[in-house]
Amino acid sequence: MTARPDARTVVTRYLQALRTRDVEAIPELIADDAVYRIPGSHPLAGTFRGLDEIGEKFFAPMGELFDPDAGYAVEVSHVLAEGDQVSVECVTRSTTVHGIPYANEISAHFTVRDGKIVSMREYFDTQYFARTLFGQDG
């Protein structure tokens, strides 16, 4: 019997998969019935339910917003983990498809069960996100 990784390890692997744009590893780390909540009034705001919807309505559109040849950094400053709960503070950095430098501070809270992420809630500067990625003002 193989031991399941702890919640901190699962989230750390997820963040590494984001950094390297490992599209095969990401679904292996997210439960089929996971729920992602992204705040704001921009086109990617909302609650996404299930791995298919998260991929289709969050990951695929996010991937189209950034230059595929530019690096995608996830600079973690804090990780707090207790049981199945993990909170992360980080800065994501990249370049948009329009050549604009992007850097946004994020606080994300994850719940992990049975070795997979079952929920994620992100908190970040949604006005900056909307302005930089979608050209939306306030």
Short mmCIF file of N, CA and C in Angstrom, two decimals:
data_model
loop_
_atom_site.label_atom_id
_atom_site.label_comp_id
_atom_site.label_asym_id
_atom_site.label_seq_id
_atom_site.Cartn_x
_atom_site.Cartn_y
_atom_site.Cartn_z
N MET A 1 0.85 -1.18 0.00
CA MET A 1 0.00 0.00 0.00
C MET A 1 0.89 1.24 0.00
N THR A 2 0.63 2.15 -0.91
CA THR A 2 1.40 3.38 -1.01
C THR A 2 0.74 4.48 -0.18
N ALA A 3 1.54 5.14 0.63
CA ALA A 3 1.00 6.23 1.46
C ALA A 3 0.70 7.44 0.57
N ARG A 4 -0.40 8.08 0.86
CA ARG A 4 -0.76 9.30 0.14
C ARG A 4 0.10 10.44 0.65
N PRO A 5 0.47 11.37 -0.24
CA PRO A 5 1.25 12.53 0.21
C PRO A 5 0.41 13.42 1.10
N ASP A 6 1.07 14.12 2.02
CA ASP A 6 0.34 15.04 2.88
C ASP A 6 -0.12 16.26 2.07
N ALA A 7 -0.99 17.05 2.67
CA ALA A 7 -1.60 18.19 1.97
C ALA A 7 -0.55 19.19 1.50
N ARG A 8 0.42 19.49 2.33
CA ARG A 8 1.47 20.44 1.95
C ARG A 8 2.21 19.96 0.71
N THR A 9 2.54 18.68 0.65
CA THR A 9 3.25 18.12 -0.50
C THR A 9 2.40 18.21 -1.76
N VAL A 10 1.12 17.92 -1.65
CA VAL A 10 0.22 18.01 -2.82
C VAL A 10 0.19 19.43 -3.35
N VAL A 11 0.02 20.41 -2.48
CA VAL A 11 -0.05 21.81 -2.92
C VAL A 11 1.30 22.26 -3.49
N THR A 12 2.39 21.83 -2.88
CA THR A 12 3.72 22.18 -3.39
C THR A 12 3.91 21.61 -4.80
N ARG A 13 3.47 20.38 -5.03
CA ARG A 13 3.55 19.78 -6.36
C ARG A 13 2.68 20.54 -7.36
N TYR A 14 1.51 20.96 -6.92
CA TYR A 14 0.60 21.73 -7.77
C TYR A 14 1.26 23.05 -8.19
N LEU A 15 1.85 23.76 -7.25
CA LEU A 15 2.50 25.03 -7.57
C LEU A 15 3.68 24.81 -8.53
N GLN A 16 4.41 23.72 -8.34
CA GLN A 16 5.50 23.40 -9.26
C GLN A 16 4.95 23.11 -10.66
N ALA A 17 3.84 22.40 -10.74
CA ALA A 17 3.22 22.11 -12.03
C ALA A 17 2.76 23.40 -12.72
N LEU A 18 2.28 24.37 -11.94
CA LEU A 18 1.91 25.66 -12.53
C LEU A 18 3.15 26.36 -13.09
N ARG A 19 4.23 26.37 -12.31
CA ARG A 19 5.48 27.01 -12.74
C ARG A 19 5.98 26.44 -14.05
N THR A 20 5.92 25.13 -14.17
CA THR A 20 6.48 24.47 -15.35
C THR A 20 5.45 24.24 -16.44
N ARG A 21 4.22 24.70 -16.17
CA ARG A 21 3.11 24.53 -17.12
C ARG A 21 2.95 23.06 -17.50
N ASP A 22 3.00 22.22 -16.50
CA ASP A 22 2.88 20.77 -16.68
C ASP A 22 1.40 20.40 -16.74
N VAL A 23 0.84 20.43 -17.94
CA VAL A 23 -0.60 20.21 -18.13
C VAL A 23 -1.02 18.78 -17.82
N GLU A 24 -0.07 17.87 -17.76
CA GLU A 24 -0.41 16.48 -17.41
C GLU A 24 -0.43 16.27 -15.90
N ALA A 25 0.43 16.96 -15.17
CA ALA A 25 0.50 16.78 -13.72
C ALA A 25 -0.67 17.46 -13.00
N ILE A 26 -1.10 18.61 -13.51
CA ILE A 26 -2.14 19.38 -12.81
C ILE A 26 -3.41 18.56 -12.58
N PRO A 27 -3.97 17.88 -13.60
CA PRO A 27 -5.19 17.11 -13.33
C PRO A 27 -4.97 15.93 -12.37
N GLU A 28 -3.75 15.44 -12.27
CA GLU A 28 -3.46 14.36 -11.34
C GLU A 28 -3.49 14.83 -9.89
N LEU A 29 -3.42 16.15 -9.68
CA LEU A 29 -3.38 16.72 -8.34
C LEU A 29 -4.72 17.31 -7.89
N ILE A 30 -5.69 17.34 -8.79
CA ILE A 30 -6.99 17.95 -8.50
C ILE A 30 -8.07 16.87 -8.57
N ALA A 31 -8.92 16.82 -7.56
CA ALA A 31 -10.01 15.84 -7.52
C ALA A 31 -11.03 16.12 -8.62
N ASP A 32 -11.65 15.06 -9.09
CA ASP A 32 -12.65 15.19 -10.15
C ASP A 32 -13.80 16.11 -9.76
N ASP A 33 -14.11 16.19 -8.46
CA ASP A 33 -15.23 17.02 -8.00
C ASP A 33 -14.76 18.28 -7.26
N ALA A 34 -13.54 18.71 -7.52
CA ALA A 34 -12.99 19.90 -6.86
C ALA A 34 -13.81 21.15 -7.18
N VAL A 35 -13.68 22.14 -6.30
CA VAL A 35 -14.34 23.43 -6.47
C VAL A 35 -13.27 24.52 -6.35
N TYR A 36 -13.19 25.38 -7.37
CA TYR A 36 -12.27 26.52 -7.36
C TYR A 36 -13.10 27.80 -7.32
N ARG A 37 -12.71 28.73 -6.46
CA ARG A 37 -13.41 30.02 -6.38
C ARG A 37 -12.41 31.13 -6.69
N ILE A 38 -12.73 31.91 -7.72
CA ILE A 38 -11.88 33.02 -8.15
C ILE A 38 -12.72 34.30 -8.01
N PRO A 39 -12.28 35.27 -7.20
CA PRO A 39 -13.08 36.47 -6.96
C PRO A 39 -13.03 37.47 -8.11
N GLY A 40 -13.93 38.41 -8.08
CA GLY A 40 -13.88 39.55 -8.98
C GLY A 40 -15.04 39.62 -9.95
N SER A 41 -14.93 40.60 -10.86
CA SER A 41 -15.96 40.80 -11.88
C SER A 41 -15.36 40.72 -13.28
N HIS A 42 -14.21 40.10 -13.40
CA HIS A 42 -13.53 39.91 -14.68
C HIS A 42 -14.04 38.62 -15.34
N PRO A 43 -13.66 38.35 -16.57
CA PRO A 43 -14.16 37.17 -17.28
C PRO A 43 -13.81 35.81 -16.65
N LEU A 44 -12.82 35.74 -15.78
CA LEU A 44 -12.47 34.45 -15.16
C LEU A 44 -12.96 34.33 -13.72
N ALA A 45 -13.75 35.28 -13.28
CA ALA A 45 -14.29 35.22 -11.92
C ALA A 45 -15.41 34.18 -11.86
N GLY A 46 -15.52 33.56 -10.71
CA GLY A 46 -16.62 32.63 -10.52
C GLY A 46 -16.22 31.44 -9.69
N THR A 47 -17.17 30.53 -9.56
CA THR A 47 -16.96 29.27 -8.87
C THR A 47 -17.04 28.18 -9.92
N PHE A 48 -15.98 27.40 -10.01
CA PHE A 48 -15.88 26.34 -11.01
C PHE A 48 -15.94 25.01 -10.29
N ARG A 49 -16.82 24.14 -10.76
CA ARG A 49 -17.07 22.87 -10.09
C ARG A 49 -16.67 21.71 -11.00
N GLY A 50 -15.80 20.88 -10.48
CA GLY A 50 -15.37 19.70 -11.21
C GLY A 50 -14.13 19.97 -12.05
N LEU A 51 -13.32 18.95 -12.18
CA LEU A 51 -12.06 19.08 -12.90
C LEU A 51 -12.26 19.55 -14.33
N ASP A 52 -13.28 19.03 -15.02
CA ASP A 52 -13.51 19.42 -16.41
C ASP A 52 -13.83 20.91 -16.52
N GLU A 53 -14.72 21.41 -15.66
CA GLU A 53 -15.08 22.83 -15.70
C GLU A 53 -13.90 23.71 -15.30
N ILE A 54 -13.13 23.29 -14.31
CA ILE A 54 -11.96 24.06 -13.89
C ILE A 54 -10.98 24.16 -15.06
N GLY A 55 -10.76 23.06 -15.74
CA GLY A 55 -9.85 23.07 -16.89
C GLY A 55 -10.36 23.93 -18.02
N GLU A 56 -11.64 23.78 -18.34
CA GLU A 56 -12.23 24.48 -19.49
C GLU A 56 -12.44 25.97 -19.25
N LYS A 57 -12.90 26.32 -18.06
CA LYS A 57 -13.29 27.72 -17.80
C LYS A 57 -12.27 28.52 -17.01
N PHE A 58 -11.24 27.85 -16.48
CA PHE A 58 -10.21 28.57 -15.73
C PHE A 58 -8.83 28.36 -16.33
N PHE A 59 -8.33 27.12 -16.32
CA PHE A 59 -6.97 26.88 -16.79
C PHE A 59 -6.77 27.20 -18.28
N ALA A 60 -7.66 26.74 -19.14
CA ALA A 60 -7.48 26.99 -20.58
C ALA A 60 -7.49 28.49 -20.89
N PRO A 61 -8.48 29.25 -20.40
CA PRO A 61 -8.44 30.70 -20.66
C PRO A 61 -7.24 31.40 -20.03
N MET A 62 -6.82 30.97 -18.83
CA MET A 62 -5.63 31.57 -18.21
C MET A 62 -4.41 31.34 -19.08
N GLY A 63 -4.28 30.14 -19.62
CA GLY A 63 -3.14 29.83 -20.46
C GLY A 63 -3.06 30.69 -21.70
N GLU A 64 -4.20 31.11 -22.20
CA GLU A 64 -4.25 31.95 -23.40
C GLU A 64 -3.88 33.40 -23.12
N LEU A 65 -3.86 33.80 -21.86
CA LEU A 65 -3.58 35.19 -21.48
C LEU A 65 -2.09 35.49 -21.36
N PHE A 66 -1.27 34.45 -21.22
CA PHE A 66 0.17 34.64 -21.00
C PHE A 66 0.97 34.14 -22.18
N ASP A 67 2.08 34.82 -22.42
CA ASP A 67 3.01 34.45 -23.49
C ASP A 67 3.53 33.04 -23.20
N PRO A 68 3.28 32.08 -24.11
CA PRO A 68 3.73 30.71 -23.84
C PRO A 68 5.25 30.56 -23.82
N ASP A 69 5.96 31.52 -24.38
CA ASP A 69 7.43 31.46 -24.39
C ASP A 69 8.05 32.17 -23.20
N ALA A 70 7.25 32.90 -22.44
CA ALA A 70 7.75 33.60 -21.26
C ALA A 70 7.69 32.66 -20.06
N GLY A 71 8.54 32.88 -19.12
CA GLY A 71 8.50 32.08 -17.90
C GLY A 71 7.24 32.39 -17.10
N TYR A 72 6.85 31.46 -16.26
CA TYR A 72 5.73 31.68 -15.35
C TYR A 72 6.24 31.33 -13.96
N ALA A 73 6.46 32.35 -13.14
CA ALA A 73 7.02 32.16 -11.81
C ALA A 73 5.92 32.16 -10.76
N VAL A 74 6.06 31.29 -9.79
CA VAL A 74 5.21 31.29 -8.61
C VAL A 74 6.19 31.37 -7.44
N GLU A 75 6.36 32.58 -6.92
CA GLU A 75 7.33 32.83 -5.85
C GLU A 75 6.63 32.76 -4.50
N VAL A 76 6.80 31.67 -3.83
CA VAL A 76 6.10 31.41 -2.57
C VAL A 76 6.85 32.08 -1.42
N SER A 77 6.12 32.84 -0.61
CA SER A 77 6.73 33.47 0.56
C SER A 77 6.31 32.79 1.86
N HIS A 78 5.11 32.24 1.90
CA HIS A 78 4.64 31.56 3.11
C HIS A 78 3.76 30.37 2.74
N VAL A 79 3.91 29.30 3.49
CA VAL A 79 3.01 28.14 3.39
C VAL A 79 2.66 27.75 4.82
N LEU A 80 1.39 27.69 5.10
CA LEU A 80 0.92 27.21 6.40
C LEU A 80 0.06 25.99 6.13
N ALA A 81 0.37 24.88 6.77
CA ALA A 81 -0.37 23.65 6.55
C ALA A 81 -0.72 23.02 7.88
N GLU A 82 -1.97 22.60 7.98
CA GLU A 82 -2.43 21.88 9.16
C GLU A 82 -3.49 20.90 8.70
N GLY A 83 -3.22 19.64 8.89
CA GLY A 83 -4.16 18.62 8.45
C GLY A 83 -4.38 18.69 6.95
N ASP A 84 -5.63 18.80 6.54
CA ASP A 84 -5.94 18.85 5.11
C ASP A 84 -6.03 20.28 4.56
N GLN A 85 -5.67 21.27 5.38
CA GLN A 85 -5.75 22.68 4.99
C GLN A 85 -4.35 23.25 4.72
N VAL A 86 -4.22 23.98 3.59
CA VAL A 86 -2.96 24.61 3.24
C VAL A 86 -3.25 26.03 2.76
N SER A 87 -2.55 27.00 3.32
CA SER A 87 -2.65 28.38 2.87
C SER A 87 -1.29 28.81 2.32
N VAL A 88 -1.33 29.51 1.19
CA VAL A 88 -0.11 29.92 0.50
C VAL A 88 -0.18 31.40 0.19
N GLU A 89 0.92 32.11 0.45
CA GLU A 89 1.08 33.47 -0.04
C GLU A 89 2.18 33.43 -1.08
N CYS A 90 1.91 34.02 -2.24
CA CYS A 90 2.91 33.99 -3.30
C CYS A 90 2.72 35.18 -4.24
N VAL A 91 3.67 35.35 -5.11
CA VAL A 91 3.58 36.31 -6.20
C VAL A 91 3.71 35.51 -7.49
N THR A 92 2.79 35.73 -8.41
CA THR A 92 2.94 35.11 -9.73
C THR A 92 3.46 36.18 -10.68
N ARG A 93 4.41 35.77 -11.52
CA ARG A 93 5.02 36.68 -12.47
C ARG A 93 5.09 36.03 -13.84
N SER A 94 4.80 36.81 -14.86
CA SER A 94 4.94 36.34 -16.23
C SER A 94 4.85 37.55 -17.15
N THR A 95 4.59 37.28 -18.41
CA THR A 95 4.37 38.31 -19.43
C THR A 95 3.09 37.95 -20.16
N THR A 96 2.22 38.92 -20.35
CA THR A 96 0.97 38.65 -21.05
C THR A 96 1.23 38.41 -22.53
N VAL A 97 0.22 37.92 -23.23
CA VAL A 97 0.35 37.69 -24.67
C VAL A 97 0.56 39.00 -25.41
N HIS A 98 0.28 40.13 -24.76
CA HIS A 98 0.48 41.45 -25.36
C HIS A 98 1.82 42.07 -24.96
N GLY A 99 2.67 41.28 -24.29
CA GLY A 99 4.01 41.74 -23.92
C GLY A 99 4.07 42.59 -22.67
N ILE A 100 3.01 42.60 -21.88
CA ILE A 100 2.96 43.40 -20.66
C ILE A 100 3.47 42.56 -19.48
N PRO A 101 4.43 43.10 -18.71
CA PRO A 101 4.88 42.36 -17.53
C PRO A 101 3.71 42.22 -16.54
N TYR A 102 3.64 41.07 -15.90
CA TYR A 102 2.55 40.77 -14.98
C TYR A 102 3.15 40.28 -13.66
N ALA A 103 2.69 40.84 -12.56
CA ALA A 103 3.07 40.37 -11.22
C ALA A 103 1.90 40.65 -10.29
N ASN A 104 1.40 39.61 -9.63
CA ASN A 104 0.25 39.78 -8.74
C ASN A 104 0.47 38.96 -7.48
N GLU A 105 0.23 39.59 -6.33
CA GLU A 105 0.33 38.90 -5.05
C GLU A 105 -0.96 38.12 -4.83
N ILE A 106 -0.82 36.87 -4.41
CA ILE A 106 -1.96 35.98 -4.23
C ILE A 106 -1.91 35.34 -2.86
N SER A 107 -3.06 35.21 -2.25
CA SER A 107 -3.23 34.37 -1.09
C SER A 107 -4.23 33.29 -1.50
N ALA A 108 -3.86 32.05 -1.35
CA ALA A 108 -4.73 30.95 -1.77
C ALA A 108 -4.89 29.96 -0.63
N HIS A 109 -6.10 29.46 -0.51
CA HIS A 109 -6.39 28.46 0.53
C HIS A 109 -6.85 27.18 -0.16
N PHE A 110 -6.23 26.08 0.20
CA PHE A 110 -6.53 24.78 -0.40
C PHE A 110 -7.02 23.81 0.66
N THR A 111 -7.92 22.91 0.24
CA THR A 111 -8.27 21.75 1.04
C THR A 111 -7.89 20.54 0.22
N VAL A 112 -7.19 19.61 0.87
CA VAL A 112 -6.70 18.40 0.20
C VAL A 112 -7.29 17.19 0.90
N ARG A 113 -7.80 16.26 0.10
CA ARG A 113 -8.29 14.99 0.65
C ARG A 113 -7.84 13.85 -0.25
N ASP A 114 -7.46 12.77 0.35
CA ASP A 114 -7.03 11.58 -0.39
C ASP A 114 -5.97 11.90 -1.44
N GLY A 115 -5.06 12.82 -1.11
CA GLY A 115 -3.94 13.13 -1.99
C GLY A 115 -4.27 14.04 -3.16
N LYS A 116 -5.47 14.67 -3.14
CA LYS A 116 -5.85 15.57 -4.23
C LYS A 116 -6.50 16.84 -3.68
N ILE A 117 -6.34 17.92 -4.42
CA ILE A 117 -6.96 19.19 -4.05
C ILE A 117 -8.46 19.09 -4.31
N VAL A 118 -9.27 19.37 -3.27
CA VAL A 118 -10.72 19.34 -3.43
C VAL A 118 -11.33 20.74 -3.45
N SER A 119 -10.56 21.73 -2.98
CA SER A 119 -11.05 23.11 -3.10
C SER A 119 -9.87 24.08 -3.08
N MET A 120 -10.09 25.20 -3.77
CA MET A 120 -9.12 26.28 -3.77
C MET A 120 -9.89 27.59 -3.81
N ARG A 121 -9.48 28.51 -2.97
CA ARG A 121 -10.03 29.87 -2.98
C ARG A 121 -8.84 30.81 -3.10
N GLU A 122 -8.88 31.68 -4.09
CA GLU A 122 -7.79 32.64 -4.28
C GLU A 122 -8.26 34.04 -3.92
N TYR A 123 -7.32 34.83 -3.41
CA TYR A 123 -7.56 36.23 -3.09
C TYR A 123 -6.39 37.01 -3.67
N PHE A 124 -6.68 38.03 -4.49
CA PHE A 124 -5.63 38.80 -5.14
C PHE A 124 -6.21 40.13 -5.58
N ASP A 125 -5.37 40.98 -6.13
CA ASP A 125 -5.80 42.29 -6.62
C ASP A 125 -6.58 42.09 -7.92
N THR A 126 -7.88 41.97 -7.79
CA THR A 126 -8.71 41.69 -8.97
C THR A 126 -8.75 42.88 -9.94
N GLN A 127 -8.61 44.09 -9.43
CA GLN A 127 -8.59 45.26 -10.32
C GLN A 127 -7.34 45.23 -11.20
N TYR A 128 -6.19 44.94 -10.61
CA TYR A 128 -4.95 44.81 -11.38
C TYR A 128 -5.09 43.68 -12.40
N PHE A 129 -5.60 42.55 -11.97
CA PHE A 129 -5.79 41.38 -12.83
C PHE A 129 -6.66 41.75 -14.04
N ALA A 130 -7.81 42.38 -13.79
CA ALA A 130 -8.73 42.75 -14.87
C ALA A 130 -8.11 43.78 -15.81
N ARG A 131 -7.42 44.76 -15.24
CA ARG A 131 -6.81 45.81 -16.06
C ARG A 131 -5.66 45.26 -16.90
N THR A 132 -4.79 44.47 -16.31
CA THR A 132 -3.61 43.98 -16.99
C THR A 132 -3.93 42.90 -18.01
N LEU A 133 -4.83 42.01 -17.68
CA LEU A 133 -5.10 40.87 -18.57
C LEU A 133 -6.27 41.09 -19.52
N PHE A 134 -7.21 41.96 -19.15
CA PHE A 134 -8.41 42.13 -19.96
C PHE A 134 -8.66 43.57 -20.40
N GLY A 135 -7.79 44.50 -19.95
CA GLY A 135 -7.97 45.89 -20.32
C GLY A 135 -9.19 46.53 -19.67
N GLN A 136 -9.69 45.93 -18.59
CA GLN A 136 -10.85 46.46 -17.90
C GLN A 136 -10.43 47.47 -16.85
N ASP A 137 -11.16 48.55 -16.72
CA ASP A 137 -10.93 49.51 -15.66
C ASP A 137 -11.88 49.21 -14.51
N GLY A 138 -11.33 49.38 -13.27
CA GLY A 138 -12.10 49.21 -12.05
C GLY A 138 -13.32 48.51 -12.19
#
